[in-house]
Amino acid sequence: MSLLVTGSIGIDSVDTPTGSVTDVLGGSAVYFAAAASFFVPVRLVAAVGADVPAGLGNVLEHFKIDTRGFEIRAGSNTFRWHGKYRRNMNERETLAVQPNVLAEALPPVPDAYRDSEYVFLANTDPGSQLEFRRQFPHCKLCVADTMDLWISTQCAALTDLLRNIDGLVLNNEEAEQLTGEPNIIRAAELIVQMGPKFVIVKKGEHGALVEHDGVKVVLPAFPAAQVVDPTGAGDSFAGGVMGHLAATGDLSHENLRIAMAWGTVVASFTIESFSLDRLMRLTRAELNERFEHYRSMLAI
Ligand code: AMP
């Protein structure tokens, strides 16, 4: 039931067709941890520099994140990312990225985290992800996320990582980039042949597909009429998926599908405002209510 995440903590600048923000809190591990904490307690291994992102302390406290693996490095700078979304909000471009502390070694894993059963390698460089994964040889489930930058610059390390994880989460463009296959059904099959037992391909407003032991499940996104900022949707989706799996301890196809539904619903809140703003205001009751709404939408 213990869920551990490593990944980025970032200072983000984001431009969307509805507005822009500069130097706000972001990062793959932050969105993941916040989303997953609605289901189970979350442990974090990640570092920031002396320029600690504004609001980070509040967010970690609000979601009761276990920060024994969190480090502030006096001599380093925090990871920075600047992204821009196109008009349809589905496509985004990275305008600037500064790895900074992400290029350094991860903080040591606290002894108290050694028994972590569920491990999520949120988006960061695949070499660090693999090194981290090797420290949990007996965990029940290890899932990783990745992105275009790592597929184009560290493909060999990523291929190595794929042989050592149970699941991979990525978006449709990344699935095509990784396999050279534009059909995502086929791309998902090819990724499973590269190592992981399952792959979840996120398709933005078109939902997500999972390929698991030859079984395919497709779920639609929650219909969102107002998208303010899609940043962190993928990480929040993964947080909902892993949070539900860790809370239930059931890795069956059926439960993976329910987990994806939770991921879809929690991500639908993330995109309603910039940074972590909407997740900070989200209650479990609202989450449950939207889950029931989504469930009723799926019943045929
Ligand atoms: P998502 O929208 O779920 O793909 O995740 C967005 C978050 O990922 C942002 O808050 C960024 O700080 C973070 N991010 C962007 N690029 C990278 C990268 N190359 N490595 C790690 N984290 C990243």
Short mmCIF file of C-alpha atoms and ligand atoms in Angstrom, two decimals:
data_model
loop_
_atom_site.label_atom_id
_atom_site.label_comp_id
_atom_site.label_asym_id
_atom_site.label_seq_id
_atom_site.Cartn_x
_atom_site.Cartn_y
_atom_site.Cartn_z
CA MET A 1 0.00 0.00 0.00
CA SER A 2 3.04 2.28 0.34
CA LEU A 3 3.46 4.46 -2.74
CA LEU A 4 6.74 6.13 -3.60
CA VAL A 5 7.45 8.65 -6.36
CA THR A 6 10.58 10.20 -7.76
CA GLY A 7 10.63 12.80 -10.54
CA SER A 8 10.90 16.50 -11.11
CA ILE A 9 9.92 19.40 -8.89
CA GLY A 10 9.86 22.38 -11.19
CA ILE A 11 9.50 26.07 -11.65
CA ASP A 12 7.21 26.32 -14.68
CA SER A 13 6.27 29.08 -17.07
CA VAL A 14 3.27 28.22 -19.18
CA ASP A 15 1.56 29.93 -22.12
CA THR A 16 -1.90 28.77 -23.13
CA PRO A 17 -4.47 30.38 -25.41
CA THR A 18 -6.31 31.51 -22.25
CA GLY A 19 -3.36 33.11 -20.47
CA SER A 20 0.20 32.81 -19.21
CA VAL A 21 1.91 32.23 -15.89
CA THR A 22 5.55 32.72 -14.97
CA ASP A 23 7.58 30.85 -12.35
CA VAL A 24 4.81 28.77 -10.84
CA LEU A 25 5.14 25.47 -9.02
CA GLY A 26 5.15 22.40 -11.25
CA GLY A 27 7.07 19.21 -11.87
CA SER A 28 6.08 15.65 -12.63
CA ALA A 29 6.55 14.38 -9.07
CA VAL A 30 4.54 17.24 -7.58
CA TYR A 31 1.45 16.70 -9.75
CA PHE A 32 1.72 12.96 -9.28
CA ALA A 33 2.06 13.15 -5.49
CA ALA A 34 -0.82 15.59 -5.11
CA ALA A 35 -3.17 13.44 -7.22
CA ALA A 36 -2.14 10.12 -5.64
CA SER A 37 -2.52 11.49 -2.12
CA PHE A 38 -6.32 11.41 -2.55
CA PHE A 39 -5.97 7.60 -2.44
CA VAL A 40 -2.93 6.68 -0.28
CA PRO A 41 -0.09 8.39 1.61
CA VAL A 42 2.73 9.29 -0.77
CA ARG A 43 6.48 9.20 -0.22
CA LEU A 44 8.70 11.51 -2.26
CA VAL A 45 12.35 11.38 -3.34
CA ALA A 46 13.30 14.58 -5.19
CA ALA A 47 15.45 17.68 -4.87
CA VAL A 48 15.16 21.40 -5.49
CA GLY A 49 17.81 24.11 -5.48
CA ALA A 50 18.17 27.09 -3.16
CA ASP A 51 15.51 28.83 -5.32
CA VAL A 52 12.74 26.73 -3.76
CA PRO A 53 9.56 27.08 -5.88
CA ALA A 54 7.01 29.42 -4.32
CA GLY A 55 4.22 27.49 -2.63
CA LEU A 56 6.05 24.14 -2.58
CA GLY A 57 6.02 23.88 1.23
CA ASN A 58 2.26 24.56 1.35
CA VAL A 59 1.51 21.99 -1.30
CA LEU A 60 3.61 19.24 0.30
CA GLU A 61 2.00 19.97 3.64
CA HIS A 62 -1.54 20.21 2.26
CA PHE A 63 -1.31 16.79 0.60
CA LYS A 64 0.56 15.34 3.62
CA ILE A 65 3.43 14.15 1.43
CA ASP A 66 6.14 12.20 3.26
CA THR A 67 9.19 14.40 2.63
CA ARG A 68 11.92 12.37 4.29
CA GLY A 69 13.38 11.84 0.79
CA PHE A 70 13.11 15.50 -0.19
CA GLU A 71 16.20 17.70 -0.28
CA ILE A 72 16.94 21.41 -0.72
CA ARG A 73 20.44 21.85 -2.23
CA ALA A 74 22.03 25.12 -1.30
CA GLY A 75 24.48 25.15 -4.24
CA SER A 76 22.00 24.15 -6.95
CA ASN A 77 19.12 25.58 -8.96
CA THR A 78 15.67 24.05 -9.33
CA PHE A 79 14.56 22.40 -12.58
CA ARG A 80 12.86 24.92 -14.89
CA TRP A 81 10.49 24.37 -17.76
CA HIS A 82 8.69 26.72 -20.16
CA GLY A 83 5.91 25.25 -22.27
CA LYS A 84 3.47 26.65 -24.80
CA TYR A 85 0.15 25.11 -25.83
CA ARG A 86 -1.37 25.53 -29.26
CA ARG A 87 -4.95 26.57 -29.80
CA ASN A 88 -6.48 23.12 -29.37
CA MET A 89 -4.59 22.65 -26.05
CA ASN A 90 -3.60 19.14 -27.13
CA GLU A 91 -0.28 20.01 -28.68
CA ARG A 92 2.49 21.64 -26.74
CA GLU A 93 5.97 22.78 -27.40
CA THR A 94 8.79 23.05 -24.91
CA LEU A 95 10.22 26.55 -25.35
CA ALA A 96 12.97 26.15 -22.75
CA VAL A 97 14.15 23.58 -20.27
CA GLN A 98 16.90 23.88 -17.67
CA PRO A 99 17.62 20.50 -16.01
CA ASN A 100 19.70 22.11 -13.20
CA VAL A 101 19.29 19.91 -10.10
CA LEU A 102 17.70 17.13 -12.21
CA ALA A 103 21.10 16.55 -13.78
CA GLU A 104 22.58 15.82 -10.34
CA ALA A 105 22.30 12.62 -8.29
CA LEU A 106 18.97 11.96 -6.62
CA PRO A 107 18.76 12.26 -2.84
CA PRO A 108 19.48 8.97 -1.06
CA VAL A 109 16.45 6.74 -0.44
CA PRO A 110 15.62 6.88 3.30
CA ASP A 111 15.71 3.48 5.04
CA ALA A 112 12.07 3.98 6.00
CA TYR A 113 11.16 3.90 2.26
CA ARG A 114 12.86 0.56 1.52
CA ASP A 115 9.62 -1.38 1.95
CA SER A 116 7.79 0.69 -0.70
CA GLU A 117 5.53 -1.68 -2.67
CA TYR A 118 4.39 0.69 -5.41
CA VAL A 119 7.02 2.81 -7.13
CA PHE A 120 6.36 5.47 -9.74
CA LEU A 121 9.21 6.88 -11.80
CA ALA A 122 7.70 10.18 -12.87
CA ASN A 123 9.19 11.97 -15.81
CA THR A 124 12.92 12.55 -15.42
CA ASP A 125 16.00 11.24 -17.19
CA PRO A 126 15.82 7.47 -17.82
CA GLY A 127 19.29 6.83 -16.34
CA SER A 128 18.16 8.17 -12.95
CA GLN A 129 14.88 6.29 -13.28
CA LEU A 130 16.70 2.99 -13.81
CA GLU A 131 19.15 3.61 -10.99
CA PHE A 132 16.22 4.37 -8.71
CA ARG A 133 14.24 1.34 -9.86
CA ARG A 134 17.18 -0.97 -9.04
CA GLN A 135 16.91 0.06 -5.41
CA PHE A 136 13.48 -1.62 -5.17
CA PRO A 137 14.06 -5.10 -6.58
CA HIS A 138 11.10 -6.59 -4.69
CA CYS A 139 8.46 -3.93 -5.13
CA LYS A 140 5.02 -5.12 -6.24
CA LEU A 141 4.65 -2.67 -9.11
CA CYS A 142 7.04 -0.25 -10.77
CA VAL A 143 5.67 2.08 -13.44
CA ALA A 144 7.48 4.84 -15.35
CA ASP A 145 6.53 7.90 -17.35
CA THR A 146 8.71 9.42 -20.05
CA MET A 147 8.61 12.18 -22.66
CA ASP A 148 9.88 13.34 -26.07
CA LEU A 149 13.09 14.91 -24.70
CA TRP A 150 14.29 11.59 -23.24
CA ILE A 151 13.17 9.52 -26.24
CA SER A 152 15.23 11.71 -28.56
CA THR A 153 18.29 12.24 -26.34
CA GLN A 154 18.52 9.06 -24.21
CA CYS A 155 16.93 6.29 -26.21
CA ALA A 156 19.45 3.60 -25.15
CA ALA A 157 18.92 4.30 -21.43
CA LEU A 158 15.18 4.33 -21.98
CA THR A 159 15.28 0.96 -23.78
CA ASP A 160 17.20 -0.42 -20.83
CA LEU A 161 14.63 1.02 -18.44
CA LEU A 162 11.76 -0.60 -20.38
CA ARG A 163 13.22 -4.05 -19.69
CA ASN A 164 13.11 -3.35 -15.97
CA ILE A 165 9.66 -1.94 -15.29
CA ASP A 166 6.16 -3.37 -15.06
CA GLY A 167 4.34 -0.52 -16.77
CA LEU A 168 4.95 2.55 -18.93
CA VAL A 169 2.75 5.64 -19.26
CA LEU A 170 3.27 7.99 -22.22
CA ASN A 171 1.25 10.02 -24.70
CA ASN A 172 0.36 9.07 -28.27
CA GLU A 173 3.02 11.28 -29.89
CA GLU A 174 5.69 9.80 -27.61
CA ALA A 175 4.46 6.26 -28.38
CA GLU A 176 4.89 6.99 -32.09
CA GLN A 177 8.30 8.58 -31.50
CA LEU A 178 9.47 5.55 -29.49
CA THR A 179 8.28 2.91 -31.95
CA GLY A 180 8.09 4.70 -35.31
CA GLU A 181 4.51 3.40 -35.52
CA PRO A 182 1.77 6.01 -36.09
CA ASN A 183 -1.09 3.62 -35.23
CA ILE A 184 -1.25 3.75 -31.44
CA ILE A 185 -2.82 0.30 -31.06
CA ARG A 186 0.14 -1.20 -32.87
CA ALA A 187 2.58 1.14 -31.10
CA ALA A 188 1.26 -0.08 -27.73
CA GLU A 189 1.80 -3.70 -28.80
CA LEU A 190 5.36 -2.89 -29.86
CA ILE A 191 6.11 -1.17 -26.53
CA VAL A 192 4.92 -4.21 -24.58
CA GLN A 193 7.37 -6.29 -26.67
CA MET A 194 10.14 -3.97 -25.44
CA GLY A 195 9.66 -5.09 -21.83
CA PRO A 196 6.83 -3.71 -19.68
CA LYS A 197 3.80 -5.90 -18.89
CA PHE A 198 1.49 -3.04 -19.70
CA VAL A 199 1.53 0.33 -21.40
CA ILE A 200 -0.93 3.18 -21.02
CA VAL A 201 -1.04 5.57 -23.97
CA LYS A 202 -2.63 8.93 -23.11
CA LYS A 203 -4.46 10.67 -25.90
CA GLY A 204 -5.26 14.02 -24.29
CA GLU A 205 -8.89 14.98 -24.83
CA HIS A 206 -9.43 11.60 -26.52
CA GLY A 207 -8.77 9.59 -23.36
CA ALA A 208 -6.36 6.71 -22.84
CA LEU A 209 -5.64 3.20 -24.04
CA VAL A 210 -4.10 0.36 -22.04
CA GLU A 211 -2.48 -2.76 -23.47
CA HIS A 212 -2.09 -5.44 -20.79
CA ASP A 213 -1.44 -9.15 -21.46
CA GLY A 214 -2.99 -8.86 -24.92
CA VAL A 215 -6.12 -7.17 -23.52
CA LYS A 216 -6.89 -3.66 -24.75
CA VAL A 217 -9.08 -1.18 -22.92
CA VAL A 218 -9.91 2.32 -24.16
CA LEU A 219 -11.42 4.98 -21.92
CA PRO A 220 -12.62 8.43 -23.01
CA ALA A 221 -11.47 11.60 -21.27
CA PHE A 222 -13.91 13.33 -18.96
CA PRO A 223 -15.63 15.89 -21.20
CA ALA A 224 -14.17 19.23 -20.14
CA ALA A 225 -15.75 22.33 -21.59
CA GLN A 226 -13.20 24.67 -20.06
CA VAL A 227 -9.52 23.82 -20.14
CA VAL A 228 -7.32 26.49 -18.56
CA ASP A 229 -3.96 24.67 -18.49
CA PRO A 230 -3.32 21.00 -19.38
CA THR A 231 0.09 21.00 -17.63
CA GLY A 232 0.33 18.14 -15.16
CA ALA A 233 -2.68 16.27 -16.57
CA GLY A 234 -0.51 13.28 -17.46
CA ASP A 235 1.17 13.18 -14.06
CA SER A 236 -2.14 13.60 -12.25
CA PHE A 237 -3.63 10.82 -14.37
CA ALA A 238 -0.73 8.56 -13.35
CA GLY A 239 -1.20 9.62 -9.71
CA GLY A 240 -4.85 8.57 -9.80
CA VAL A 241 -3.99 5.25 -11.48
CA MET A 242 -1.15 4.35 -9.08
CA GLY A 243 -3.04 5.72 -6.08
CA HIS A 244 -6.02 3.48 -6.75
CA LEU A 245 -3.83 0.42 -7.48
CA ALA A 246 -1.84 0.96 -4.28
CA ALA A 247 -5.00 1.53 -2.22
CA THR A 248 -6.64 -1.67 -3.48
CA GLY A 249 -3.59 -3.91 -4.04
CA ASP A 250 -5.40 -5.50 -6.99
CA LEU A 251 -3.48 -5.64 -10.28
CA SER A 252 -6.17 -7.36 -12.38
CA HIS A 253 -7.30 -6.02 -15.80
CA GLU A 254 -10.62 -5.01 -14.27
CA ASN A 255 -9.00 -3.02 -11.52
CA LEU A 256 -6.48 -1.41 -13.86
CA ARG A 257 -9.45 -0.14 -15.83
CA ILE A 258 -11.05 1.31 -12.69
CA ALA A 259 -7.69 2.85 -11.79
CA MET A 260 -7.59 4.52 -15.23
CA ALA A 261 -11.04 5.92 -14.59
CA TRP A 262 -9.82 7.48 -11.33
CA GLY A 263 -6.77 8.86 -13.15
CA THR A 264 -8.99 10.37 -15.82
CA VAL A 265 -11.23 12.03 -13.25
CA VAL A 266 -8.47 13.50 -11.09
CA ALA A 267 -6.67 14.84 -14.20
CA SER A 268 -9.91 16.53 -15.28
CA PHE A 269 -9.62 18.77 -12.21
CA THR A 270 -5.92 19.57 -12.72
CA ILE A 271 -6.62 21.20 -16.09
CA GLU A 272 -9.24 23.57 -14.69
CA SER A 273 -6.60 26.04 -13.52
CA PHE A 274 -2.88 26.80 -13.65
CA SER A 275 -0.28 24.98 -11.55
CA LEU A 276 -1.66 23.05 -8.55
CA ASP A 277 -4.42 25.58 -7.87
CA ARG A 278 -7.42 23.38 -8.59
CA LEU A 279 -6.00 20.28 -6.89
CA MET A 280 -5.35 22.38 -3.78
CA ARG A 281 -9.08 23.20 -3.62
CA LEU A 282 -10.30 19.72 -4.58
CA THR A 283 -12.19 17.68 -1.99
CA ARG A 284 -12.60 13.92 -1.90
CA ALA A 285 -16.37 14.44 -2.10
CA GLU A 286 -16.02 16.38 -5.40
CA LEU A 287 -13.71 13.70 -6.74
CA ASN A 288 -16.20 10.94 -5.84
CA GLU A 289 -19.08 12.86 -7.35
CA ARG A 290 -17.30 13.34 -10.68
CA PHE A 291 -16.21 9.70 -10.64
CA GLU A 292 -19.85 8.63 -10.35
CA HIS A 293 -20.78 11.00 -13.15
CA TYR A 294 -18.01 9.55 -15.34
CA ARG A 295 -19.03 6.00 -14.45
CA SER A 296 -22.63 6.69 -15.46
CA MET A 297 -21.42 8.19 -18.74
CA LEU A 298 -19.60 4.94 -19.54
CA ALA A 299 -22.57 2.66 -18.88
CA ILE A 300 -24.10 1.50 -22.14
P1 AMP B 1 2.62 16.73 -17.93
O1 AMP B 1 1.83 17.90 -18.42
O2 AMP B 1 1.83 15.80 -17.08
O3 AMP B 1 3.36 16.03 -19.03
O4 AMP B 1 3.76 17.28 -16.97
C1 AMP B 1 4.14 18.62 -16.89
C2 AMP B 1 5.21 18.81 -15.85
O5 AMP B 1 6.38 18.09 -16.20
C3 AMP B 1 5.61 20.27 -15.73
O6 AMP B 1 5.18 20.75 -14.47
C4 AMP B 1 7.13 20.28 -15.88
O7 AMP B 1 7.78 20.93 -14.80
C5 AMP B 1 7.54 18.83 -15.92
N1 AMP B 1 8.50 18.55 -16.98
C6 AMP B 1 8.55 19.10 -18.23
N2 AMP B 1 9.59 18.59 -18.91
C7 AMP B 1 10.21 17.71 -18.10
C8 AMP B 1 11.38 16.86 -18.24
N3 AMP B 1 12.08 16.80 -19.37
N4 AMP B 1 11.72 16.10 -17.17
C9 AMP B 1 11.00 16.14 -16.05
N5 AMP B 1 9.91 16.90 -15.85
C10 AMP B 1 9.51 17.68 -16.87
#
